[in-house]
Tab-separated table of C-alpha atoms and ligand atoms in Angstrom:
chain	number	residue	atom	x	y	z
X	24	MET	CA	76.798	-28.870	19.591
X	25	ARG	CA	79.582	-29.260	17.024
X	26	VAL	CA	78.124	-31.179	14.098
X	27	ALA	CA	79.910	-32.605	11.037
X	28	VAL	CA	77.290	-32.397	8.307
X	29	PHE	CA	78.261	-34.896	5.598
X	30	ASN	CA	77.179	-35.050	2.009
X	31	THR	CA	75.868	-31.488	1.829
X	32	LYS	CA	74.764	-29.487	-1.180
X	33	PRO	CA	74.097	-25.733	-1.339
X	34	TYR	CA	70.362	-26.268	-0.772
X	35	ASP	CA	71.034	-28.290	2.411
X	36	ARG	CA	73.208	-25.483	3.772
X	37	GLN	CA	70.604	-22.850	2.921
X	38	PHE	CA	67.826	-24.599	4.850
X	39	LEU	CA	70.026	-25.808	7.740
X	40	ASP	CA	71.545	-22.341	8.246
X	41	ALA	CA	68.077	-20.764	8.331
X	42	ALA	CA	66.795	-23.320	10.861
X	43	ASN	CA	69.960	-23.066	12.975
X	44	ASP	CA	69.153	-19.483	14.031
X	45	GLU	CA	66.946	-21.033	16.721
X	46	HIS	CA	69.445	-23.675	17.827
X	47	GLY	CA	72.942	-22.193	17.577
X	48	HIS	CA	74.767	-25.427	16.727
X	49	GLU	CA	78.205	-25.237	15.135
X	50	LEU	CA	77.540	-26.786	11.751
X	51	VAL	CA	80.584	-27.756	9.700
X	52	TYR	CA	79.581	-28.652	6.152
X	53	LEU	CA	81.467	-31.455	4.411
X	54	GLU	CA	80.936	-32.490	0.808
X	55	PRO	CA	82.032	-36.165	0.939
X	56	LEU	CA	79.787	-39.080	1.769
X	57	LEU	CA	80.512	-40.724	5.116
X	58	SER	CA	82.269	-44.060	4.633
X	59	PRO	CA	85.126	-45.894	6.379
X	60	ASP	CA	87.496	-43.823	4.183
X	61	THR	CA	86.067	-40.439	5.216
X	62	ALA	CA	85.252	-41.264	8.848
X	63	CYS	CA	88.582	-39.670	9.838
X	64	LEU	CA	86.878	-36.300	9.214
X	65	THR	CA	84.704	-36.776	12.315
X	66	SER	CA	87.541	-36.187	14.753
X	67	GLY	CA	86.370	-33.611	17.318
X	68	PHE	CA	82.672	-33.870	16.439
X	69	PRO	CA	80.265	-35.240	19.082
X	70	ALA	CA	77.549	-35.319	16.407
X	71	VAL	CA	77.482	-36.218	12.721
X	72	CYS	CA	74.621	-35.504	10.358
X	73	LEU	CA	73.995	-37.902	7.449
X	74	PHE	CA	71.770	-38.398	4.413
X	75	VAL	CA	70.469	-41.438	2.533
X	76	ASN	CA	73.646	-42.588	0.815
X	77	ASP	CA	76.142	-42.095	3.646
X	78	THR	CA	77.425	-45.356	5.087
X	79	ALA	CA	77.366	-45.898	8.832
X	80	ASP	CA	78.297	-49.584	8.912
X	81	ALA	CA	80.034	-51.220	11.889
X	82	LYS	CA	83.523	-50.306	10.649
X	83	THR	CA	82.598	-46.635	10.173
X	84	LEU	CA	80.765	-46.489	13.502
X	85	ASP	CA	83.803	-47.854	15.343
X	86	ILE	CA	85.923	-45.036	13.871
X	87	LEU	CA	83.279	-42.475	14.869
X	88	ALA	CA	83.191	-43.836	18.436
X	89	SER	CA	86.985	-43.667	18.684
X	90	HIS	CA	86.659	-39.947	17.831
X	91	GLY	CA	84.102	-39.401	20.595
X	92	THR	CA	81.019	-39.179	18.362
X	93	LYS	CA	77.885	-39.891	20.397
X	94	LEU	CA	75.095	-38.925	18.028
X	95	ILE	CA	74.084	-39.588	14.419
X	96	ALA	CA	71.373	-37.254	13.139
X	97	LEU	CA	69.867	-38.605	9.913
X	98	ARG	CA	68.368	-36.016	7.568
X	99	CYS	CA	66.013	-38.680	6.191
X	100	ALA	CA	63.314	-41.140	7.218
X	101	GLY	CA	64.994	-44.432	6.210
X	102	PHE	CA	67.759	-45.806	8.446
X	103	ASN	CA	68.846	-48.827	6.397
X	104	ASN	CA	72.319	-47.270	5.982
X	105	VAL	CA	73.087	-47.363	9.731
X	106	ASP	CA	74.094	-50.511	11.627
X	107	LEU	CA	71.787	-49.774	14.570
X	108	LYS	CA	72.884	-52.813	16.582
X	109	ARG	CA	76.532	-51.768	16.462
X	110	ALA	CA	75.604	-48.147	17.205
X	111	ALA	CA	73.747	-49.246	20.360
X	112	GLU	CA	76.642	-51.461	21.451
X	113	ILE	CA	79.113	-48.579	21.298
X	114	GLY	CA	76.798	-45.929	22.729
X	115	ILE	CA	76.014	-43.908	19.595
X	116	ARG	CA	72.411	-42.684	19.532
X	117	VAL	CA	70.605	-42.310	16.208
X	118	VAL	CA	67.813	-39.863	15.410
X	119	ARG	CA	65.956	-39.367	12.140
X	120	VAL	CA	63.249	-37.329	10.435
X	121	PRO	CA	60.346	-39.769	10.234
X	122	ALA	CA	57.934	-37.581	8.269
X	123	TYR	CA	59.126	-34.394	6.649
X	124	SER	CA	56.602	-34.355	3.867
X	125	PRO	CA	55.021	-37.624	2.835
X	126	TYR	CA	53.082	-35.563	0.267
X	127	SER	CA	56.306	-34.736	-1.597
X	128	VAL	CA	57.094	-38.399	-2.289
X	129	ALA	CA	53.521	-39.553	-2.888
X	130	GLU	CA	52.874	-36.718	-5.351
X	131	PHE	CA	56.122	-37.484	-7.182
X	132	ALA	CA	55.152	-41.161	-7.509
X	133	VAL	CA	51.891	-40.034	-9.129
X	134	GLY	CA	53.934	-37.763	-11.417
X	135	LEU	CA	56.065	-40.694	-12.589
X	136	LEU	CA	52.953	-42.775	-13.205
X	137	LEU	CA	51.179	-40.063	-15.238
X	138	THR	CA	54.310	-39.313	-17.257
X	139	LEU	CA	54.893	-42.960	-18.131
X	140	ASN	CA	51.289	-43.803	-18.875
X	141	ARG	CA	50.625	-40.756	-21.080
X	142	LYS	CA	54.199	-40.594	-22.481
X	143	ILE	CA	54.563	-36.955	-21.480
X	144	HIS	CA	58.374	-37.273	-21.541
X	145	LYS	CA	58.226	-38.295	-25.200
X	146	ALA	CA	55.626	-35.675	-26.102
X	147	TYR	CA	57.781	-32.936	-24.543
X	148	ASN	CA	60.692	-33.809	-26.824
X	149	ARG	CA	58.558	-34.325	-29.924
X	150	VAL	CA	56.828	-30.949	-29.710
X	151	ARG	CA	60.135	-29.137	-29.186
X	152	GLU	CA	61.291	-30.655	-32.481
X	153	GLY	CA	58.128	-29.644	-34.310
X	154	ASN	CA	56.802	-33.220	-34.324
X	155	PHE	CA	53.125	-33.097	-33.432
X	156	ALA	CA	52.321	-36.704	-34.410
X	157	LEU	CA	50.510	-38.721	-31.765
X	158	ASP	CA	51.595	-42.193	-32.897
X	159	GLY	CA	52.915	-44.219	-29.974
X	160	LEU	CA	51.694	-41.784	-27.335
X	161	ALA	CA	48.451	-43.580	-26.372
X	162	GLY	CA	48.050	-44.394	-22.703
X	163	PHE	CA	45.070	-45.732	-20.775
X	164	ASP	CA	42.486	-44.140	-18.470
X	165	LEU	CA	43.538	-44.610	-14.860
X	166	HIS	CA	39.882	-44.377	-13.832
X	167	ASP	CA	38.615	-47.829	-12.809
X	168	ARG	CA	42.112	-49.402	-13.014
X	169	THR	CA	43.609	-51.297	-10.076
X	170	ILE	CA	46.535	-49.815	-8.168
X	171	GLY	CA	48.643	-52.031	-5.882
X	172	VAL	CA	50.323	-50.211	-2.997
X	173	ILE	CA	53.107	-52.120	-1.215
X	174	GLY	CA	53.662	-50.437	2.160
X	175	THR	CA	50.674	-48.417	3.332
X	176	GLY	CA	52.358	-46.149	5.884
X	177	LYS	CA	52.531	-42.368	5.607
X	178	ILE	CA	53.591	-42.115	1.947
X	179	GLY	CA	51.748	-45.202	0.679
X	180	LEU	CA	48.502	-44.028	2.270
X	181	ILE	CA	48.706	-40.575	0.623
X	182	PHE	CA	49.575	-42.169	-2.728
X	183	ALA	CA	46.545	-44.453	-2.330
X	184	GLU	CA	44.290	-41.497	-1.448
X	185	ILE	CA	45.412	-39.578	-4.537
X	186	MET	CA	44.805	-42.587	-6.768
X	187	LYS	CA	41.411	-43.110	-5.126
X	188	GLY	CA	40.659	-39.560	-6.283
X	189	PHE	CA	41.399	-40.687	-9.851
X	190	GLY	CA	38.637	-43.291	-9.454
X	191	CYS	CA	41.009	-46.275	-9.124
X	192	LYS	CA	40.487	-49.470	-7.164
X	193	ILE	CA	43.157	-49.703	-4.475
X	194	LEU	CA	44.828	-52.915	-3.270
X	195	GLY	CA	47.352	-52.917	-0.456
X	196	TYR	CA	49.975	-55.212	1.012
X	197	ASP	CA	51.597	-54.452	4.362
X	198	LEU	CA	52.963	-56.486	7.256
X	199	TYR	CA	51.284	-54.012	9.613
X	200	PRO	CA	47.893	-53.005	8.161
X	201	ASN	CA	47.001	-49.331	8.564
X	202	PRO	CA	43.339	-48.811	9.589
X	203	LYS	CA	43.245	-45.532	7.625
X	204	PHE	CA	43.967	-47.462	4.417
X	205	ALA	CA	40.834	-49.588	4.782
X	206	GLU	CA	38.814	-46.516	5.871
X	207	MET	CA	39.628	-44.736	2.611
X	208	GLY	CA	38.473	-47.748	0.611
X	209	GLY	CA	41.698	-49.726	0.159
X	210	ARG	CA	41.588	-53.522	0.315
X	211	TYR	CA	44.413	-55.545	1.846
X	212	ILE	CA	45.399	-58.767	0.110
X	213	GLU	CA	48.457	-61.036	0.027
X	214	LEU	CA	51.431	-60.024	-2.101
X	215	PRO	CA	50.978	-62.598	-4.932
X	216	GLU	CA	47.354	-61.489	-5.416
X	217	LEU	CA	48.376	-57.832	-5.388
X	218	LEU	CA	51.034	-58.534	-8.009
X	219	SER	CA	48.673	-60.453	-10.285
X	220	GLY	CA	45.706	-58.120	-9.817
X	221	SER	CA	47.259	-54.660	-10.258
X	222	ASP	CA	47.630	-52.537	-13.376
X	223	VAL	CA	50.050	-50.301	-11.484
X	224	ILE	CA	52.297	-51.290	-8.558
X	225	SER	CA	53.905	-48.627	-6.381
X	226	LEU	CA	56.484	-49.449	-3.696
X	227	HIS	CA	56.312	-47.583	-0.376
X	228	CYS	CA	57.770	-50.029	2.157
X	229	PRO	CA	61.182	-49.583	3.807
X	230	LEU	CA	64.304	-51.463	2.761
X	231	THR	CA	64.910	-54.260	5.262
X	232	PRO	CA	66.485	-57.720	4.911
X	233	GLU	CA	62.949	-59.021	4.187
X	234	THR	CA	62.115	-56.480	1.482
X	235	ARG	CA	65.465	-56.580	-0.341
X	236	HIS	CA	64.680	-57.620	-3.950
X	237	LEU	CA	60.978	-57.897	-3.113
X	238	ILE	CA	60.496	-57.329	-6.835
X	239	ASN	CA	62.535	-60.215	-8.235
X	240	ARG	CA	62.071	-62.631	-11.160
X	241	LYS	CA	59.383	-64.583	-9.320
X	242	ALA	CA	57.406	-61.457	-8.398
X	243	ILE	CA	57.695	-60.087	-11.944
X	244	ALA	CA	56.378	-63.376	-13.369
X	245	GLN	CA	53.344	-63.022	-11.063
X	246	MET	CA	52.533	-59.501	-12.314
X	247	LYS	CA	49.756	-58.713	-14.736
X	248	PRO	CA	51.434	-58.538	-18.182
X	249	GLY	CA	52.180	-54.912	-19.019
X	250	ALA	CA	51.818	-53.594	-15.451
X	251	ILE	CA	53.502	-50.294	-14.611
X	252	LEU	CA	56.000	-50.434	-11.717
X	253	ILE	CA	56.906	-47.340	-9.680
X	254	ASN	CA	59.650	-47.284	-7.036
X	255	THR	CA	60.178	-44.113	-5.007
X	256	SER	CA	61.174	-45.993	-1.859
X	257	ARG	CA	64.626	-47.607	-1.904
X	258	GLY	CA	66.533	-48.963	-4.902
X	259	ALA	CA	67.297	-52.398	-3.485
X	260	LEU	CA	63.605	-53.253	-3.190
X	261	VAL	CA	63.965	-54.066	-6.881
X	262	ASP	CA	66.311	-56.588	-8.526
X	263	THR	CA	67.353	-54.325	-11.402
X	264	GLU	CA	68.595	-57.099	-13.699
X	265	ALA	CA	65.323	-59.001	-13.261
X	266	VAL	CA	63.399	-55.815	-14.047
X	267	ILE	CA	65.431	-55.314	-17.234
X	268	GLU	CA	64.480	-58.841	-18.322
X	269	GLY	CA	60.835	-58.024	-17.466
X	270	LEU	CA	60.975	-54.881	-19.603
X	271	LYS	CA	62.540	-56.759	-22.526
X	272	SER	CA	59.823	-59.436	-22.427
X	273	ARG	CA	57.176	-56.668	-21.980
X	274	GLN	CA	55.955	-58.328	-18.781
X	275	ILE	CA	56.611	-54.907	-17.258
X	276	GLY	CA	54.819	-52.257	-19.315
X	277	ALA	CA	56.700	-49.261	-17.942
X	278	LEU	CA	59.032	-48.474	-15.070
X	279	GLY	CA	59.449	-45.323	-12.984
X	280	LEU	CA	62.420	-45.258	-10.625
X	281	ASP	CA	63.423	-42.442	-8.320
X	282	VAL	CA	65.822	-44.752	-6.499
X	283	TYR	CA	68.394	-47.260	-7.736
X	284	GLU	CA	70.257	-49.997	-5.922
X	285	GLN	CA	73.724	-48.626	-6.808
X	286	GLU	CA	72.672	-44.971	-6.626
X	287	ALA	CA	75.354	-44.029	-4.080
X	288	ASP	CA	77.915	-44.076	-6.932
X	289	LEU	CA	75.795	-41.790	-9.123
X	290	PHE	CA	73.079	-39.699	-7.570
X	291	PHE	CA	73.291	-36.162	-6.158
X	292	ALA	CA	76.314	-35.322	-8.355
X	293	ASP	CA	76.773	-33.773	-11.798
X	294	LEU	CA	78.394	-36.570	-13.841
X	295	SER	CA	77.409	-35.102	-17.200
X	296	ASN	CA	81.037	-34.897	-18.384
X	297	GLN	CA	81.943	-38.381	-17.248
X	298	ILE	CA	81.528	-41.826	-18.776
X	299	ILE	CA	79.168	-43.717	-16.497
X	300	GLN	CA	80.637	-47.148	-15.807
X	301	ASP	CA	77.459	-48.795	-14.499
X	302	ASP	CA	76.235	-50.795	-17.521
X	303	VAL	CA	73.061	-51.976	-15.798
X	304	PHE	CA	72.050	-48.375	-15.099
X	305	GLU	CA	72.879	-47.341	-18.669
X	306	ARG	CA	70.777	-50.220	-20.028
X	307	LEU	CA	67.805	-48.976	-18.010
X	308	LEU	CA	68.118	-45.548	-19.607
X	309	MET	CA	67.894	-47.066	-23.106
X	310	PHE	CA	64.243	-48.108	-22.693
X	311	PRO	CA	61.638	-45.671	-24.049
X	312	ASN	CA	59.218	-46.777	-21.319
X	313	VAL	CA	61.553	-46.162	-18.362
X	314	ILE	CA	62.011	-42.940	-16.431
X	315	VAL	CA	64.789	-42.674	-13.872
X	316	THR	CA	65.118	-39.646	-11.609
X	317	GLY	CA	67.934	-39.062	-9.140
X	318	HIS	CA	66.242	-39.549	-5.750
X	319	GLN	CA	64.342	-36.278	-5.985
X	320	ALA	CA	60.895	-37.363	-4.797
X	321	PHE	CA	61.429	-35.705	-1.407
X	322	PHE	CA	62.765	-32.507	-2.980
X	323	THR	CA	60.221	-29.793	-2.214
X	324	GLU	CA	60.805	-26.572	-0.301
X	325	ASP	CA	58.363	-27.774	2.354
X	326	ALA	CA	60.291	-31.005	2.848
X	327	LEU	CA	63.709	-29.301	2.961
X	328	LYS	CA	62.447	-26.864	5.601
X	329	ASN	CA	60.965	-29.668	7.708
X	330	ILE	CA	64.095	-31.807	7.353
X	331	ALA	CA	66.338	-28.963	8.541
X	332	GLU	CA	64.096	-27.979	11.460
X	333	THR	CA	63.505	-31.539	12.684
X	334	THR	CA	67.177	-32.537	12.338
X	335	LEU	CA	68.364	-29.600	14.436
X	336	SER	CA	65.564	-30.073	16.997
X	337	ASN	CA	66.570	-33.739	17.342
X	338	ILE	CA	70.175	-32.709	18.021
X	339	THR	CA	69.101	-30.041	20.525
X	340	ALA	CA	66.843	-32.514	22.372
X	341	LEU	CA	69.643	-35.023	22.872
X	342	GLU	CA	72.202	-32.320	23.679
X	343	GLN	CA	69.931	-31.127	26.468
X	344	LYS	CA	69.619	-34.754	27.658
X	345	HIS	CA	65.932	-34.866	26.692
X	346	SER	CA	64.438	-37.966	25.237
X	347	CYS	CA	63.626	-37.646	21.560
X	348	ALA	CA	60.570	-39.181	19.895
X	349	ASN	CA	62.592	-39.452	16.676
X	350	GLU	CA	65.293	-41.658	18.179
X	351	VAL	CA	65.700	-44.957	16.312
X	352	GLN	CA	66.030	-48.044	18.522
X	353	ALA	CA	68.317	-50.937	17.623
X	354	ASP	CA	65.464	-53.418	17.466
X	355	GLN	CA	63.681	-51.374	14.786
X	356	GLN	CA	66.126	-52.762	12.219
X	357	VAL	CA	66.226	-56.279	13.590
X	358	ALA	CA	62.547	-56.847	14.217
X	359	ASN	CA	61.372	-54.685	11.304
X	360	ILE	CA	58.973	-52.938	13.652
X	361	LYS	CA	56.719	-50.408	11.992
X	362	ALA	CA	58.514	-47.050	12.193
L	242	NAD	P1	56.285	-45.546	6.969
L	242	NAD	O1	57.116	-46.193	8.021
L	242	NAD	O2	55.251	-44.561	7.359
L	242	NAD	O3	55.559	-46.678	6.094
L	242	NAD	C1	56.205	-47.835	5.650
L	242	NAD	C2	55.172	-48.926	5.580
L	242	NAD	O4	55.794	-50.104	5.068
L	242	NAD	C3	54.588	-49.280	6.937
L	242	NAD	O5	53.176	-49.301	6.887
L	242	NAD	C4	55.160	-50.654	7.231
L	242	NAD	O6	54.299	-51.465	8.021
L	242	NAD	C5	55.313	-51.209	5.835
L	242	NAD	N1	56.229	-52.343	5.773
L	242	NAD	C6	57.301	-52.621	6.557
L	242	NAD	N2	57.851	-53.791	6.180
L	242	NAD	C7	57.093	-54.250	5.159
L	242	NAD	C8	57.162	-55.419	4.363
L	242	NAD	N3	58.103	-56.360	4.563
L	242	NAD	N4	56.225	-55.584	3.410
L	242	NAD	C9	55.239	-54.660	3.218
L	242	NAD	N5	55.142	-53.533	3.945
L	242	NAD	C10	56.064	-53.344	4.905
L	242	NAD	O7	57.320	-44.911	5.937
L	242	NAD	P2	57.048	-43.754	4.873
L	242	NAD	O8	57.316	-42.441	5.488
L	242	NAD	O9	55.742	-44.003	4.201
L	242	NAD	O10	58.255	-44.021	3.843
L	242	NAD	C11	58.278	-45.196	3.044
L	242	NAD	C12	59.635	-45.307	2.384
L	242	NAD	O11	59.784	-44.235	1.442
L	242	NAD	C13	60.822	-45.114	3.352
L	242	NAD	O12	61.180	-46.342	3.947
L	242	NAD	C14	61.904	-44.600	2.456
L	242	NAD	O13	62.687	-45.704	2.040
L	242	NAD	C15	61.171	-44.034	1.244
L	242	NAD	N6	61.398	-42.594	1.049
L	242	NAD	C16	61.856	-42.170	-0.160
L	242	NAD	C17	62.064	-40.810	-0.397
L	242	NAD	C18	62.528	-40.280	-1.747
L	242	NAD	O14	62.894	-39.097	-1.858
L	242	NAD	N7	62.514	-41.074	-2.812
L	242	NAD	C19	61.820	-39.898	0.631
L	242	NAD	C20	61.329	-40.370	1.858
L	242	NAD	C21	61.122	-41.720	2.053
C-alpha cells in the first residue's frame, strides 16, 4: 500500500525500512506534522502514518477523505490526536500500536524519579566543574515511601512493580481496576486519598476529556506537601500554570515531565538556535527541582523495532481485508473504554 509517513526522523525511517522488507509497502517519508495545512500532501495516498503530535481533527480528516485516504496507522499507543467519531463517519479506519514496550516508559519514569530525588542532574554538572560539595544534594530513601500510580494499565503496572521492588507501598487509582495490580500488592483508593497519601505520584492514564488537567490547582492542594510528581503520559493531564504555582509554594517538591501540553510546537526538533517563545515552558526550565525531557520515554531500540513492525503489520492486515486487533473503535474515545 502507498503510505504517507508524516513527522518522520532518521531513526523512524531506519526501523520502518528494516521492517518493511517483510511487507513491501511503498513508504513515502514526509518531515512535516499532519495538520489542516499539510493535509494536501496526502493526495494519492490510501494510507497515512502518524505519530503523537500529528493532528487528525475533523477538518484534517475531511481533507484526507477527499483525497481517498481510507486508513490512519498511528505509530503510538495514544489516539487522543484523532477525531475517531469523524473518522468513522467518513469511513477512515484507525489502527495503533497498543503496547510496543511498556517497559521503556515505566523504566524512564523511574529514571526521572531517581534523578530528581537524588539530584543526579545537579551532581553531574557539579562534578564536571570540579565541585564535589554535597550541600543541597540530599534526597530521601524510597524504601518504605508511598507511591501513587494513576492509571494502572500496562505501563502503570510495570512502574508499580519496579517501585514495589524498591520496597515502596503502592497506591493506585484507576477507573478500571487491574487485577494484576492488587495481586502484586498495590492498593486501590479514590483519587483524593491517593493525592494526599503519596510521597510520589506518577501519571499513567490516557488523555481523555475526563483526565484533561487531572492535576489542577485543587488536586495540587490535596497533595502531600513536597510530593514528587512524574508525568510520562500526556502533557495535558497536568495544568502547567497550576503546577508552576505549586512548585513556587513548594507544595510540589519536584517535577519530572517527559510530556508537555504545548509540546507539538517544541518537541522532536532541534530549536537550540532559536528563541523559544513559550514563556510557561521557559519558566518550568528555571526551577532547579524540575526535569523536562522531550517525549523520549518510549525511545528504546526495542520499542522502535516493535513500533515499526506492528505499524506495518496493521497496514498489511487491513490492506488484505483482514480484521485487525489493533483497530481503534470510535466509541473508545467517547466512552473512555479501557484500551
Ligand atoms: P493502558 O491503556 O494499558 O493503561 C491506561 C490505564 O489508565 C488503564 O488501566 C485505564 O483503565 C486507566 N484509565 C483510563 N481512564 C482513566 C481515568 N479517567 N482515571 C484513571 N485511570 C484511567 O495504557 P498504557 O500502555 O499503560 O499507556 C498509558 C499512557 O502512557 C498512554 O495513554 C500514553 O498517553 C502514554 N505513553 C507515553 C509514552 C511516552 O513516550 N512518554 C509512550 C507510550 C505511552
